[in-house]
Short mmCIF file of C-alpha atoms in Angstrom, two decimals:
data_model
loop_
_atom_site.label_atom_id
_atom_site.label_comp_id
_atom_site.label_asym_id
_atom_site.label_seq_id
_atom_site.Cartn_x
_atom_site.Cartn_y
_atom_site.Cartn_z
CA UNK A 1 -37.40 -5.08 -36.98
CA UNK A 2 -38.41 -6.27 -33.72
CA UNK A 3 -34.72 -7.00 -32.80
CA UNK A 4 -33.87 -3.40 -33.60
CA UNK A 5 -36.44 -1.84 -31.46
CA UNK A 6 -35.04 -4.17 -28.72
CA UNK A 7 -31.77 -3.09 -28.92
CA UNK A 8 -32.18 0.47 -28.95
CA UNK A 9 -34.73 0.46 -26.25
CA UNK A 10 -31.85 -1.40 -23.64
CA UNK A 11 -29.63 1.70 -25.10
CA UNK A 12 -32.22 4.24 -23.84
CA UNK A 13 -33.08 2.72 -21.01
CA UNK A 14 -29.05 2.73 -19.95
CA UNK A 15 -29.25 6.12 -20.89
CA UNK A 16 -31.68 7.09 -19.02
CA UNK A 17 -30.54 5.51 -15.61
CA UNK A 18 -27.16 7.70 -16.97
CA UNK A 19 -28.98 10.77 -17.09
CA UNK A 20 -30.96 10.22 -13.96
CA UNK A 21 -27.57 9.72 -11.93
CA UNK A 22 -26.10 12.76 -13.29
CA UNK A 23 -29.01 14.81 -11.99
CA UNK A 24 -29.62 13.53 -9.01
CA UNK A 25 -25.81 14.66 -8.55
CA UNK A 26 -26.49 18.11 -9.83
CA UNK A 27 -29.22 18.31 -7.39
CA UNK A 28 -27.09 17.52 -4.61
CA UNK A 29 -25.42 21.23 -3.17
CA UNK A 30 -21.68 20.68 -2.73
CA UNK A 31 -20.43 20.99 0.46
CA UNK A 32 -18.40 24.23 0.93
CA UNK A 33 -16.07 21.95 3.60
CA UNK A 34 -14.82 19.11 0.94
CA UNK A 35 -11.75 20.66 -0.08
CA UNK A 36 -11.14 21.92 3.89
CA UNK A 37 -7.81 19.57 5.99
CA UNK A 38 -9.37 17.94 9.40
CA UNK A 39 -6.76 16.61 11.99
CA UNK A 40 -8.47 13.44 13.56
CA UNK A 41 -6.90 12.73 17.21
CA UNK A 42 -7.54 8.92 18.21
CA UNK A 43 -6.69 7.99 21.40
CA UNK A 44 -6.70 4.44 23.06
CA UNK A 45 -8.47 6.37 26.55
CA UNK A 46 -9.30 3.41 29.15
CA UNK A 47 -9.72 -0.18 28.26
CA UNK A 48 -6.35 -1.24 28.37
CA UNK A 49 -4.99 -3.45 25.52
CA UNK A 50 -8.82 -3.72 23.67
CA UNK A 51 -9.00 0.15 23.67
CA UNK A 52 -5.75 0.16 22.03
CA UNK A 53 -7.05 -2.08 19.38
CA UNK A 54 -9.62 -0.42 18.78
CA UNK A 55 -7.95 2.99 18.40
CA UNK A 56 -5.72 1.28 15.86
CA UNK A 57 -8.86 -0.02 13.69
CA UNK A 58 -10.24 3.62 13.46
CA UNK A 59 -7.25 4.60 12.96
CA UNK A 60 -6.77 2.31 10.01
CA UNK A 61 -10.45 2.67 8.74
CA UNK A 62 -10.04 6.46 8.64
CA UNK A 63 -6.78 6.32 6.54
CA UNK A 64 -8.14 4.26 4.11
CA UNK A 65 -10.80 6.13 3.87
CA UNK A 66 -8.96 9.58 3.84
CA UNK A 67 -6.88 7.91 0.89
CA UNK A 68 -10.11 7.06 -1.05
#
């Protein structure tokens, strides 16, 4: 008996941590800008070669994340 009330407490507990997570994202208002285009412009500026690689990085970390 003991076993039983073991296993179905873990089961409510995961459902509970379910539950919580699904209203803590009801809670959260939706942002009338998600489904809006941006245009990003990245540009190296001055720095020489070190700028450059930097501009490249952002430019790589906001494609990935733009993909996401």
């Amino acid at each position: 008996l003991q076993a039983l009330v073991n296993e179905e407490l873990a089961s409510l507990y995961e459902e509970r941590e379910s539950m919580a997570k699904d209203i803590r994202m009801m809670l959260i208002p939706k942002d009338p800008n998600d489904t809006k285009n941006t245009i990003i412009e990245i540009r190296a500026g001055t720095g020489g070669e070190e700028a450059a690689l930097f501009a490249a990085d952002l430019y790589r970390m906001y494609l990935h994340f733009a993909e996401s």
